[in-house]
């Protein structure tokens, strides 16, 4: 141990004598180590870190932790999401879980008004609807007030209450303890704040942090039809993530068998509602339990592969840095040959000298690791900003933990060995006789006829080769991204604006349609607006209303999915979006109210289900949990991008927004506005028109379609940008 301390002291003195060399080596290595630490920190936060809850290893998912949104109809095979009545059955009929709880699979963002406050302006907050056992199941307590309880799940319980997060309490209420019992307003409904979660708790989903939680049983905010069992068990409304906590002593395999037994009992009871020949297909459902300790996250699907690719790139960058540092050490070793020769003459062995030199390289690497850790913290903030598709950073915890520190130390030590060992061994094998034959200034004749060390040549060649690999990879990413960015949307996205709007509370039935028509008239009257229409889902909204199809005279191929996505659209929708009409007509005012239901299908749907025959005038029946649409085809339009630039258009059909067949729960609308003039001025006029229609309206965010389309390739842009930096 004493010898080790001597080596360290000697190494420190030696490095301080050459500050230029030391600074260059530390900075070079810090860039490589910092890049690796930065990417690993994000990888750890997204894919490795356990939830900060009680005994996270006891948590399991019944649903797919990487899925969100809504599924309609009937699932086969492994279940992804669950209907509310299914969650209730499984919660009440299993013997393997101590707690089971459900979570709305996607957050909603709503304007929140604090009642009784001097500053009562609405500010948006992220809301998660959860079952009563949510906080108990996660083992999370409140620091003030109380959490939800099992009573929150009882039928008829419509008490508006909310639990808010610590960060929301801090940012919105300045840690005011009197906030318990105060009320906040969401969509004109008043919620009582009953509790505040502890610091550090961010929910069960990584990268999706709620500001407040409300009970799933809020009948004022959640449709009763969503909560109630469906009229047709083949048309379920599946929208819930379900998690559970294992009972003590129960293994994952035992729990999997027990919960699937409960599932089959439920399915058997429901199968009596359908024909016998459909029983086998209906019973082909199962639950595949998965670990819940890391929580749910759609980020794993979006960023899992890109992060692994980036880890590979930064590993190459670190190798280049190591080669550069090794060259510096070789050059330094050449200048220290007389010093080393003296130590050899005094009896120092090769092993002793090599250990001393490796100690210097390890000290340099550890210093670089410390600097790299600081650089990584700055780089991570930039990285998350680049990766975020919206105006706000993805909310993930990037604070260093034991795993990050261990990774940085391990990489630093490995780096020290990689760049220091070979030069140390080479420098320690000094030829004392050759050195003594040098000139009076101590110049030593090189062992290479060319005057350069062969090892240095190898390192330079390696650096160049690795640099070429990075350049080639960057070129491939850049070409792929350019091709993706130039994907045709199927319509003119330039000067096309979009926003979603919900009528104020109290609008029902015909009043909802009247509200949207009045707003549409105001929009069309704005100077600079060429055309305006509306739809339910809109473009790039991540809302797909999948429906099961039945077409007279069409026999599906074995295994073919008879499904298509539906959107309700207003008059002149295709003209406003500039989607080409290939045959027939678009939906107009004559198709509203109780008129015969008509529909327009896209090119993919026409080709898939009608081939070379003419689909005009054909009848199509589409069914889903939200209703049945039996319509006549009156038009065919070109395929267009709805979700993202990568996904093919798929089969879509469009029915009239103002028709009586639209489900009454679909009260919101997405307005599309085609502008020809100054877009910022038009946006200001749009906001004024919205306020004119209703002063109580929640002011929506207005986006350009180009902006929404660009957000769908954020991951590709991130990889391309970072690889270009490398």
XYZ file of C-alpha atoms in Angstrom:
726
model
C 0.000 0.000 0.000
C 2.895 2.336 0.833
C 4.379 1.679 -2.602
C 1.039 2.539 -4.226
C 0.889 5.886 -2.432
C 4.450 6.611 -3.512
C 3.515 5.844 -7.122
C 0.502 8.160 -6.880
C 2.539 11.024 -5.381
C 5.243 10.596 -8.000
C 2.637 10.460 -10.788
C 0.976 13.659 -9.566
C 4.331 15.493 -9.455
C 5.249 14.191 -12.894
C 1.947 15.284 -14.460
C 2.052 18.719 -12.826
C 5.529 19.299 -14.288
C 3.997 19.068 -17.780
C 0.684 21.008 -17.510
C 0.277 21.347 -21.278
C 0.482 17.613 -21.882
C -1.761 16.906 -18.888
C -4.447 19.411 -19.953
C -4.572 18.134 -23.544
C -4.791 14.504 -22.441
C -7.481 15.181 -19.815
C -9.655 17.232 -22.186
C -9.314 14.667 -24.988
C -10.327 11.801 -22.724
C -13.036 13.842 -20.966
C -14.822 14.373 -24.276
C -14.895 10.631 -24.933
C -15.831 9.624 -21.379
C -18.378 12.459 -21.082
C -20.109 11.414 -24.306
C -20.384 7.821 -23.068
C -21.655 8.929 -19.666
C -24.206 11.290 -21.227
C -25.741 8.608 -23.442
C -25.644 6.008 -20.680
C -27.383 8.427 -18.293
C -30.334 8.728 -20.675
C -30.254 4.978 -21.334
C -30.344 4.362 -17.591
C -33.260 6.760 -17.053
C -35.334 5.339 -19.914
C -34.575 1.619 -19.766
C -32.801 0.572 -16.555
C -33.744 2.648 -13.522
C -36.345 1.236 -11.115
C -39.352 3.272 -10.047
C -38.810 5.230 -6.805
C -41.549 3.313 -4.979
C -41.774 0.686 -2.239
C -40.372 -2.738 -3.257
C -40.568 -2.117 -7.029
C -39.467 -5.716 -7.702
C -42.920 -6.871 -6.504
C -44.743 -4.893 -9.211
C -45.980 -6.528 -12.420
C -47.812 -5.390 -15.529
C -50.891 -7.185 -16.806
C -50.952 -4.899 -19.839
C -48.150 -4.081 -22.251
C -45.997 -1.432 -20.517
C -44.900 0.066 -23.826
C -48.397 0.646 -25.230
C -50.731 3.571 -24.749
C -53.855 5.049 -26.288
C -57.132 3.256 -26.950
C -58.005 -0.060 -28.571
C -61.492 -0.846 -29.753
C -63.086 -4.167 -30.595
C -61.667 -7.521 -29.513
C -58.048 -8.429 -28.835
C -56.608 -11.887 -29.424
C -53.405 -13.358 -28.051
C -51.575 -11.286 -25.451
C -53.637 -8.449 -24.036
C -52.236 -4.955 -24.524
C -54.850 -2.819 -22.734
C -57.999 -3.461 -20.692
C -61.570 -2.224 -20.452
C -62.741 -0.883 -17.103
C -65.124 -3.760 -16.394
C -62.304 -6.237 -17.139
C -60.066 -4.518 -14.610
C -62.820 -4.730 -11.983
C -63.329 -8.456 -12.601
C -59.634 -9.314 -12.467
C -59.137 -7.187 -9.363
C -61.988 -8.923 -7.527
C -61.402 -12.520 -8.724
C -57.672 -13.169 -8.329
C -55.774 -14.835 -5.470
C -52.220 -13.822 -6.371
C -52.075 -10.040 -5.969
C -52.255 -7.957 -2.814
C -53.155 -4.850 -4.817
C -54.292 -4.212 -8.369
C -54.766 -0.793 -9.906
C -55.533 0.760 -13.274
C -54.233 3.880 -14.984
C -55.517 5.775 -17.980
C -52.974 4.807 -20.621
C -52.311 8.351 -21.837
C -52.096 11.674 -20.032
C -54.404 14.528 -20.931
C -53.304 18.142 -20.813
C -55.958 20.567 -19.613
C -56.094 24.230 -18.555
C -56.378 24.441 -14.759
C -57.901 27.403 -12.921
C -57.316 27.836 -9.179
C -60.599 28.910 -7.620
C -60.502 31.806 -5.176
C -57.082 32.927 -6.383
C -56.240 36.492 -7.360
C -54.478 35.102 -10.408
C -57.160 32.864 -11.827
C -55.748 32.566 -15.331
C -55.792 29.046 -16.705
C -52.453 27.229 -16.898
C -52.119 23.823 -18.507
C -51.403 20.766 -16.380
C -51.021 17.048 -17.127
C -53.750 14.877 -15.642
C -53.760 11.123 -15.012
C -56.934 9.206 -14.152
C -56.226 6.291 -11.783
C -58.138 3.749 -9.736
C -58.499 4.028 -5.979
C -55.742 1.486 -5.251
C -53.119 3.370 -7.266
C -51.118 4.940 -4.432
C -51.486 1.948 -2.103
C -50.414 -0.409 -4.899
C -47.271 1.601 -5.581
C -46.613 2.019 -1.871
C -46.543 5.809 -2.125
C -47.775 8.080 0.650
C -48.673 11.749 0.559
C -46.663 14.325 2.498
C -49.806 16.377 3.069
C -53.421 15.273 3.021
C -54.424 11.792 1.905
C -54.360 9.667 -1.266
C -57.274 7.989 -3.021
C -58.727 4.867 -1.419
C -60.752 1.852 -2.526
C -63.927 3.905 -1.987
C -62.914 5.963 -5.023
C -63.752 2.927 -7.196
C -67.255 2.412 -5.845
C -70.049 2.874 -8.372
C -71.804 6.197 -8.014
C -68.848 7.892 -6.376
C -68.606 11.142 -8.289
C -66.810 13.238 -5.701
C -64.474 15.549 -7.642
C -61.106 15.279 -5.908
C -57.472 15.414 -6.942
C -54.003 14.595 -5.642
C -51.273 16.902 -6.920
C -47.554 16.245 -7.387
C -44.869 17.849 -5.240
C -43.404 19.682 -8.247
C -46.825 21.065 -9.212
C -47.357 22.158 -5.601
C -43.974 23.866 -5.663
C -44.301 25.547 -9.071
C -47.987 26.514 -8.978
C -48.637 27.036 -5.268
C -45.170 27.933 -3.881
C -45.353 25.075 -1.322
C -48.350 26.678 0.397
C -49.559 24.082 2.984
C -53.049 25.604 3.061
C -53.667 24.289 -0.451
C -55.275 21.137 1.005
C -59.013 21.625 0.700
C -58.679 24.303 -1.991
C -60.386 23.765 -5.331
C -59.169 23.800 -8.897
C -61.351 23.878 -11.999
C -60.916 21.547 -14.963
C -63.381 21.992 -17.844
C -65.762 23.849 -15.567
C -65.704 21.019 -12.995
C -64.419 21.863 -9.520
C -61.975 19.415 -7.893
C -60.969 19.463 -4.245
C -57.234 18.990 -3.609
C -57.000 16.216 -1.001
C -53.290 15.351 -1.038
C -49.752 16.102 -2.232
C -47.318 13.357 -3.240
C -43.803 13.172 -1.822
C -40.821 14.687 -3.679
C -39.349 12.446 -6.359
C -42.558 10.561 -7.167
C -43.426 10.994 -10.838
C -45.963 8.259 -11.473
C -45.694 4.812 -12.995
C -44.691 5.915 -16.508
C -41.155 7.032 -17.321
C -41.151 10.253 -19.329
C -44.811 11.026 -18.653
C -45.069 12.916 -15.371
C -48.556 13.955 -14.205
C -49.184 17.191 -12.368
C -52.312 15.810 -10.741
C -54.240 12.577 -10.417
C -58.038 12.166 -10.450
C -60.130 9.015 -9.814
C -61.172 6.878 -12.781
C -64.670 6.834 -11.334
C -65.179 10.527 -12.023
C -68.473 10.299 -13.874
C -68.356 14.022 -14.509
C -65.193 13.601 -16.569
C -65.300 9.997 -17.825
C -68.144 8.700 -19.977
C -70.393 6.182 -18.265
C -70.246 4.063 -21.406
C -66.473 3.871 -21.020
C -66.845 2.558 -17.470
C -69.792 0.214 -18.069
C -69.570 -3.268 -19.657
C -70.091 -3.100 -23.441
C -73.328 -4.125 -25.076
C -71.297 -6.339 -27.418
C -68.282 -8.031 -25.781
C -66.548 -8.073 -29.169
C -66.566 -4.274 -29.175
C -64.776 -3.371 -25.961
C -63.290 0.017 -25.210
C -59.799 -0.851 -23.980
C -57.974 2.155 -22.577
C -56.362 1.134 -19.279
C -52.899 0.080 -18.209
C -53.201 -2.414 -15.332
C -50.515 -3.067 -12.707
C -50.477 -5.243 -9.602
C -48.334 -6.052 -6.578
C -47.488 -9.705 -5.935
C -48.559 -11.242 -2.659
C -45.619 -12.246 -0.421
C -44.181 -15.581 -1.535
C -45.964 -15.618 -4.919
C -43.634 -16.017 -7.905
C -44.167 -14.464 -11.307
C -44.962 -17.894 -12.792
C -47.579 -18.625 -10.126
C -49.134 -15.196 -10.586
C -49.235 -15.677 -14.355
C -51.133 -18.951 -13.977
C -53.520 -17.501 -11.400
C -54.449 -14.353 -13.303
C -54.969 -16.245 -16.568
C -57.353 -18.583 -14.743
C -59.355 -15.522 -13.660
C -59.235 -14.140 -17.208
C -60.583 -17.369 -18.704
C -63.394 -17.433 -16.145
C -64.367 -13.925 -17.208
C -64.163 -14.767 -20.914
C -66.236 -17.923 -20.418
C -68.982 -15.879 -18.767
C -68.891 -13.343 -21.614
C -68.782 -15.984 -24.357
C -72.427 -16.831 -23.679
C -73.294 -13.559 -25.418
C -71.834 -14.632 -28.765
C -72.436 -17.520 -31.143
C -70.839 -20.900 -30.403
C -68.703 -20.909 -33.555
C -66.946 -17.749 -32.330
C -66.097 -19.094 -28.868
C -62.656 -20.454 -29.773
C -61.510 -17.168 -31.284
C -62.913 -15.184 -28.370
C -61.275 -17.374 -25.729
C -57.900 -17.015 -27.452
C -56.829 -14.254 -25.080
C -54.174 -14.355 -22.399
C -52.259 -12.150 -20.027
C -48.464 -12.171 -20.230
C -47.239 -10.733 -16.939
C -44.094 -8.639 -17.192
C -41.827 -6.930 -14.693
C -43.151 -3.652 -13.377
C -40.124 -2.436 -11.446
C -39.030 -0.123 -14.267
C -42.528 1.210 -14.897
C -44.271 1.793 -18.207
C -42.814 3.848 -21.013
C -43.428 4.456 -24.685
C -39.946 6.028 -24.664
C -38.416 2.539 -24.699
C -40.056 1.851 -28.041
C -39.150 5.271 -29.454
C -35.625 5.642 -28.091
C -34.453 2.114 -27.212
C -32.701 1.336 -30.508
C -31.495 4.921 -31.097
C -29.870 4.989 -27.664
C -28.091 1.687 -28.322
C -26.894 3.033 -31.673
C -25.626 6.170 -29.968
C -23.838 4.047 -27.356
C -22.021 2.327 -30.207
C -21.063 5.665 -31.747
C -19.737 7.149 -28.506
C -17.791 3.931 -27.879
C -16.016 4.531 -31.209
C -15.441 8.124 -30.156
C -13.848 6.917 -26.917
C -11.554 4.552 -28.829
C -10.401 7.472 -30.980
C -9.735 9.499 -27.829
C -7.783 6.576 -26.341
C -5.671 6.265 -29.480
C -4.964 9.987 -29.383
C -3.969 9.836 -25.711
C -1.805 6.764 -26.344
C 0.082 8.672 -29.038
C 0.671 11.493 -26.570
C 1.991 8.984 -24.030
C 4.300 7.403 -26.607
C 5.750 10.809 -27.461
C 6.104 11.642 -23.778
C 7.755 8.284 -23.134
C 10.339 9.063 -25.803
C 11.215 12.335 -24.078
C 11.531 10.552 -20.701
C 13.939 7.816 -21.816
C 16.939 9.308 -20.009
C 14.887 9.580 -16.788
C 13.775 5.982 -17.162
C 17.315 4.852 -17.995
C 18.578 6.349 -14.743
C 15.906 4.456 -12.809
C 16.832 1.236 -14.627
C 20.463 1.811 -13.788
C 19.476 2.169 -10.137
C 17.795 -1.256 -10.235
C 14.162 -0.587 -11.168
C 12.598 -3.495 -13.045
C 10.306 -3.416 -16.080
C 7.244 -4.294 -13.985
C 7.976 -1.551 -11.462
C 8.425 1.073 -14.185
C 5.312 -0.071 -16.082
C 3.251 0.137 -12.892
C 4.444 3.684 -12.300
C 3.553 4.766 -15.828
C 0.159 3.021 -15.738
C -0.549 4.844 -12.471
C -0.051 8.118 -14.347
C -2.443 7.043 -17.100
C -5.060 5.965 -14.546
C -4.804 9.304 -12.728
C -5.280 11.108 -16.028
C -8.263 8.918 -16.871
C -9.913 9.460 -13.469
C -9.425 13.222 -13.769
C -10.929 13.027 -17.249
C -13.792 10.953 -15.828
C -14.594 13.643 -13.262
C -14.583 16.326 -15.940
C -16.540 14.039 -18.262
C -19.233 13.575 -15.613
C -19.687 17.351 -15.453
C -19.787 17.588 -19.253
C -22.355 14.771 -19.341
C -24.752 16.726 -17.118
C -24.667 19.647 -19.530
C -24.882 17.381 -22.568
C -27.860 15.455 -21.163
C -29.941 18.612 -20.822
C -29.179 19.416 -24.467
C -29.804 15.820 -25.522
C -33.257 15.710 -23.906
C -34.140 19.044 -25.481
C -33.187 17.696 -28.910
C -35.123 14.480 -28.294
C -38.300 16.265 -27.189
C -40.872 16.568 -29.959
C -42.792 19.384 -28.272
C -41.848 22.751 -26.765
C -41.058 21.209 -23.361
C -38.282 18.698 -22.489
C -39.172 15.059 -21.927
C -39.598 14.802 -18.139
C -37.088 12.110 -17.204
C -34.816 11.967 -14.166
C -31.219 12.476 -15.301
C -29.628 12.907 -11.887
C -26.517 10.740 -11.405
C -27.074 7.670 -9.271
C -24.826 4.839 -8.115
C -25.136 3.114 -11.494
C -24.038 6.263 -13.360
C -21.101 6.861 -11.026
C -20.072 3.216 -11.262
C -20.281 3.337 -15.060
C -18.169 6.500 -15.227
C -15.515 5.089 -12.894
C -15.418 1.776 -14.781
C -15.110 3.516 -18.157
C -12.403 5.808 -16.771
C -10.350 2.904 -15.414
C -10.785 0.930 -18.626
C -9.762 3.999 -20.601
C -6.665 4.427 -18.450
C -5.618 0.846 -19.106
C -6.428 1.048 -22.838
C -4.329 4.103 -23.611
C -1.670 3.675 -20.916
C -0.647 0.034 -20.742
C 1.025 -0.430 -24.135
C 2.974 2.876 -24.031
C 3.991 2.113 -20.433
C 5.363 -1.321 -21.322
C 7.164 0.089 -24.349
C 8.709 2.950 -22.397
C 9.748 0.623 -19.556
C 11.715 -1.611 -21.959
C 14.423 0.984 -22.426
C 17.667 -0.101 -24.128
C 20.264 1.234 -21.688
C 23.201 0.584 -24.060
C 21.521 2.379 -26.945
C 20.723 5.314 -24.711
C 24.333 5.600 -23.483
C 25.471 5.803 -27.133
C 23.289 8.865 -27.703
C 24.799 12.300 -28.278
C 25.665 14.727 -25.538
C 22.155 16.191 -25.521
C 20.658 12.825 -24.763
C 19.172 12.270 -28.204
C 18.301 8.646 -28.733
C 18.367 7.040 -32.099
C 14.951 5.702 -33.041
C 14.500 1.974 -33.329
C 12.620 2.571 -36.553
C 14.509 3.378 -39.756
C 11.868 5.940 -40.654
C 12.391 7.834 -37.418
C 8.900 7.125 -36.116
C 7.650 4.538 -33.695
C 5.782 1.694 -35.412
C 3.231 1.737 -32.580
C 2.520 5.397 -33.276
C 1.884 4.586 -36.930
C -0.561 1.863 -35.936
C -2.400 4.234 -33.610
C -2.660 6.925 -36.288
C -3.982 4.394 -38.796
C -6.489 3.196 -36.191
C -7.664 6.744 -35.506
C -8.151 7.424 -39.198
C -10.009 4.133 -39.714
C -12.365 4.764 -36.787
C -12.956 8.315 -37.998
C -13.893 6.982 -41.432
C -16.337 4.558 -39.801
C -18.001 7.460 -37.988
C -18.147 9.468 -41.218
C -19.741 6.574 -43.105
C -22.313 6.004 -40.366
C -23.088 9.721 -40.274
C -23.532 9.753 -44.043
C -25.950 6.830 -43.917
C -27.979 8.475 -41.156
C -28.030 11.776 -43.018
C -29.188 10.144 -46.250
C -31.880 8.171 -44.438
C -33.100 11.269 -42.608
C -33.215 13.353 -45.787
C -35.259 10.662 -47.503
C -37.642 10.481 -44.538
C -37.984 14.268 -44.293
C -38.904 14.408 -47.983
C -41.729 11.882 -47.575
C -44.837 13.032 -49.393
C -47.766 13.604 -47.046
C -50.459 13.253 -49.694
C -51.516 16.887 -49.308
C -50.055 20.389 -49.296
C -48.882 20.911 -45.716
C -47.606 24.433 -46.333
C -49.791 27.145 -44.795
C -52.066 24.571 -43.164
C -52.874 25.173 -39.482
C -54.653 22.883 -37.046
C -56.049 23.088 -33.514
C -58.361 20.985 -31.365
C -61.182 22.506 -29.361
C -63.749 21.307 -26.832
C -67.036 23.167 -26.274
C -67.503 24.535 -22.754
C -69.302 22.318 -20.281
C -73.049 22.394 -20.717
C -73.042 22.025 -24.504
C -74.911 18.861 -25.460
C -76.640 17.395 -28.491
C -77.479 19.958 -31.158
C -75.715 22.719 -29.201
C -72.366 20.987 -29.808
C -72.844 21.022 -33.575
C -74.080 24.605 -33.446
C -70.959 25.634 -31.533
C -68.646 24.056 -34.113
C -70.606 25.469 -37.058
C -70.526 28.953 -35.586
C -66.771 28.735 -35.038
C -66.288 27.391 -38.562
C -68.169 30.371 -39.995
C -65.989 32.769 -37.995
C -62.832 31.061 -39.221
C -63.896 31.187 -42.861
C -64.567 34.917 -42.535
C -61.033 35.750 -41.352
C -58.914 37.715 -43.801
C -56.065 35.529 -45.007
C -57.991 32.254 -44.593
C -58.490 30.486 -47.913
C -60.558 27.644 -46.507
C -61.485 26.049 -43.195
C -63.021 22.754 -42.162
C -62.944 20.364 -39.240
C -62.520 16.718 -38.339
C -62.618 14.640 -35.185
C -59.118 13.128 -35.098
C -57.206 15.505 -37.328
C -53.712 15.051 -38.718
C -50.787 13.806 -36.585
C -52.982 13.761 -33.480
C -52.181 10.147 -32.503
C -55.938 9.438 -32.363
C -57.014 6.500 -34.516
C -60.592 5.259 -34.330
C -60.165 1.668 -35.484
C -63.348 -0.114 -36.567
C -64.216 -3.649 -37.657
C -65.563 -3.905 -41.197
C -68.239 -5.990 -42.838
C -68.606 -5.659 -46.620
C -71.358 -7.466 -48.497
C -69.922 -9.885 -51.024
C -66.353 -9.690 -49.712
C -64.715 -12.853 -48.397
C -61.579 -12.064 -46.356
C -58.456 -14.147 -46.838
C -57.398 -16.391 -43.931
C -55.906 -14.218 -41.207
C -56.823 -10.954 -42.924
C -57.776 -8.134 -40.560
C -61.114 -6.609 -41.560
C -60.370 -3.247 -39.978
C -59.944 0.378 -40.996
C -59.508 3.724 -39.281
C -62.324 6.246 -39.285
C -62.429 10.010 -39.026
C -65.458 12.283 -38.978
C -64.920 15.256 -41.297
C -66.793 18.424 -42.138
C -67.713 20.003 -45.478
C -64.752 20.920 -47.696
C -62.361 18.929 -45.515
C -60.455 17.441 -48.446
C -60.388 20.790 -50.267
C -59.018 22.481 -47.137
C -56.355 19.830 -46.537
C -55.708 19.641 -50.296
C -56.127 15.860 -50.377
C -56.851 14.899 -54.018
C -60.292 13.435 -54.755
C -59.705 10.549 -57.169
C -63.311 9.579 -57.795
C -66.771 10.706 -56.758
C -67.252 13.631 -54.410
C -66.275 14.853 -50.982
C -68.563 15.205 -47.986
C -70.786 18.290 -48.046
C -73.624 20.065 -46.207
C -76.170 17.752 -47.834
C -74.801 14.851 -45.771
C -75.605 16.321 -42.351
C -78.263 15.488 -39.769
C -80.424 12.485 -40.568
C -79.455 12.278 -44.230
C -78.499 8.824 -45.543
C -75.038 8.071 -44.175
C -72.282 8.300 -46.769
C -68.557 7.836 -46.597
C -65.359 8.516 -48.507
C -62.612 5.883 -48.551
C -58.925 6.257 -49.302
C -57.006 4.573 -52.094
C -55.508 1.852 -49.879
C -58.929 0.820 -48.561
C -60.362 0.745 -52.081
C -57.484 -1.398 -53.335
C -57.517 -3.722 -50.289
C -61.212 -4.556 -50.205
C -62.408 -3.898 -53.762
C -59.396 -4.601 -55.980
C -60.126 -3.607 -59.563
C -63.882 -3.269 -59.033
C -65.568 0.083 -58.572
C -66.440 0.657 -54.885
C -68.741 3.601 -55.618
C -72.207 2.930 -54.228
C -71.118 -0.117 -52.214
C -72.342 -0.569 -48.628
C -69.846 -0.905 -45.771
C -70.718 -1.648 -42.157
C -68.179 -0.543 -39.554
C -68.541 -1.330 -35.857
C -66.658 -0.274 -32.719
C -67.395 0.282 -29.019
C -68.606 3.783 -29.849
C -71.210 2.680 -32.389
C -72.038 1.190 -35.776
C -71.679 3.071 -39.064
C -73.527 1.646 -42.089
C -72.604 3.891 -44.997
C -72.565 4.128 -48.781
C -69.284 4.902 -50.554
C -69.566 8.182 -52.487
C -65.920 9.053 -53.046
C -62.302 7.903 -53.151
C -59.415 10.123 -52.045
C -55.654 9.758 -52.252
C -53.719 8.215 -49.377
C -52.389 10.702 -46.836
C -50.195 10.647 -43.748
C -52.149 10.791 -40.484
C -49.847 9.495 -37.744
C -46.177 9.784 -38.681
C -43.913 9.853 -41.698
C -42.769 6.245 -41.310
C -46.117 4.484 -41.022
C -47.913 3.618 -44.283
C -51.281 5.282 -44.700
C -53.322 2.126 -44.145
C -57.070 1.880 -44.770
C -59.098 4.962 -43.848
C -62.685 6.030 -44.356
C -64.356 9.326 -43.601
C -67.954 10.006 -42.552
C -69.764 13.342 -41.988
C -68.920 15.139 -38.749
C -72.354 16.755 -38.472
C -74.289 13.539 -39.096
C -76.550 12.076 -36.405
C -74.418 8.895 -36.370
C -71.520 10.620 -34.592
C -71.362 9.423 -30.989
C -72.495 12.124 -28.511
C -69.286 11.663 -26.503
C -67.323 12.916 -29.518
C -67.956 16.566 -28.734
C -64.512 17.909 -29.557
C -63.293 18.842 -33.017
C -60.002 19.452 -34.768
C -60.141 22.491 -37.023
C -58.027 22.672 -40.164
C -57.366 26.154 -41.553
C -55.701 26.872 -44.902
C -54.081 30.317 -44.864
C -52.688 32.382 -47.715
C -51.257 35.396 -45.920
C -49.311 36.205 -42.782
C -49.696 33.100 -40.588
C -48.929 34.836 -37.222
C -51.582 37.474 -37.941
C -54.075 34.757 -38.865
C -53.306 32.880 -35.630
C -54.112 36.025 -33.639
C -57.378 36.396 -35.544
C -58.225 32.719 -34.918
C -57.817 33.189 -31.165
C -60.062 36.247 -31.281
C -62.696 34.287 -33.217
C -62.627 31.509 -30.614
C -63.166 34.010 -27.799
C -66.034 35.611 -29.735
C -67.824 32.268 -29.983
C -67.463 31.582 -26.251
C -65.551 33.607 -23.623
C -65.377 30.465 -21.440
C -63.567 28.409 -24.051
C -60.238 26.742 -23.267
C -57.800 28.435 -25.629
C -56.172 25.694 -27.736
C -52.634 25.441 -29.033
C -52.476 26.207 -32.755
C -49.917 24.228 -34.758
C -48.668 24.237 -38.329
C -48.997 20.813 -39.955
C -45.357 21.032 -41.048
C -44.412 21.382 -37.380
C -46.509 18.368 -36.338
C -45.086 16.246 -39.154
C -41.549 17.256 -38.207
C -42.124 16.195 -34.593
C -42.746 12.599 -35.710
C -39.134 12.249 -36.903
C -37.504 13.821 -33.853
C -35.662 10.584 -33.037
C -34.183 10.369 -36.538
C -33.172 14.020 -36.375
C -31.523 13.402 -33.000
C -29.372 10.520 -34.254
C -28.407 12.421 -37.403
C -27.471 15.566 -35.472
C -25.433 13.722 -32.847
C -23.631 11.523 -35.363
C -22.751 14.686 -37.299
C -21.298 16.181 -34.101
C -19.175 13.072 -33.540
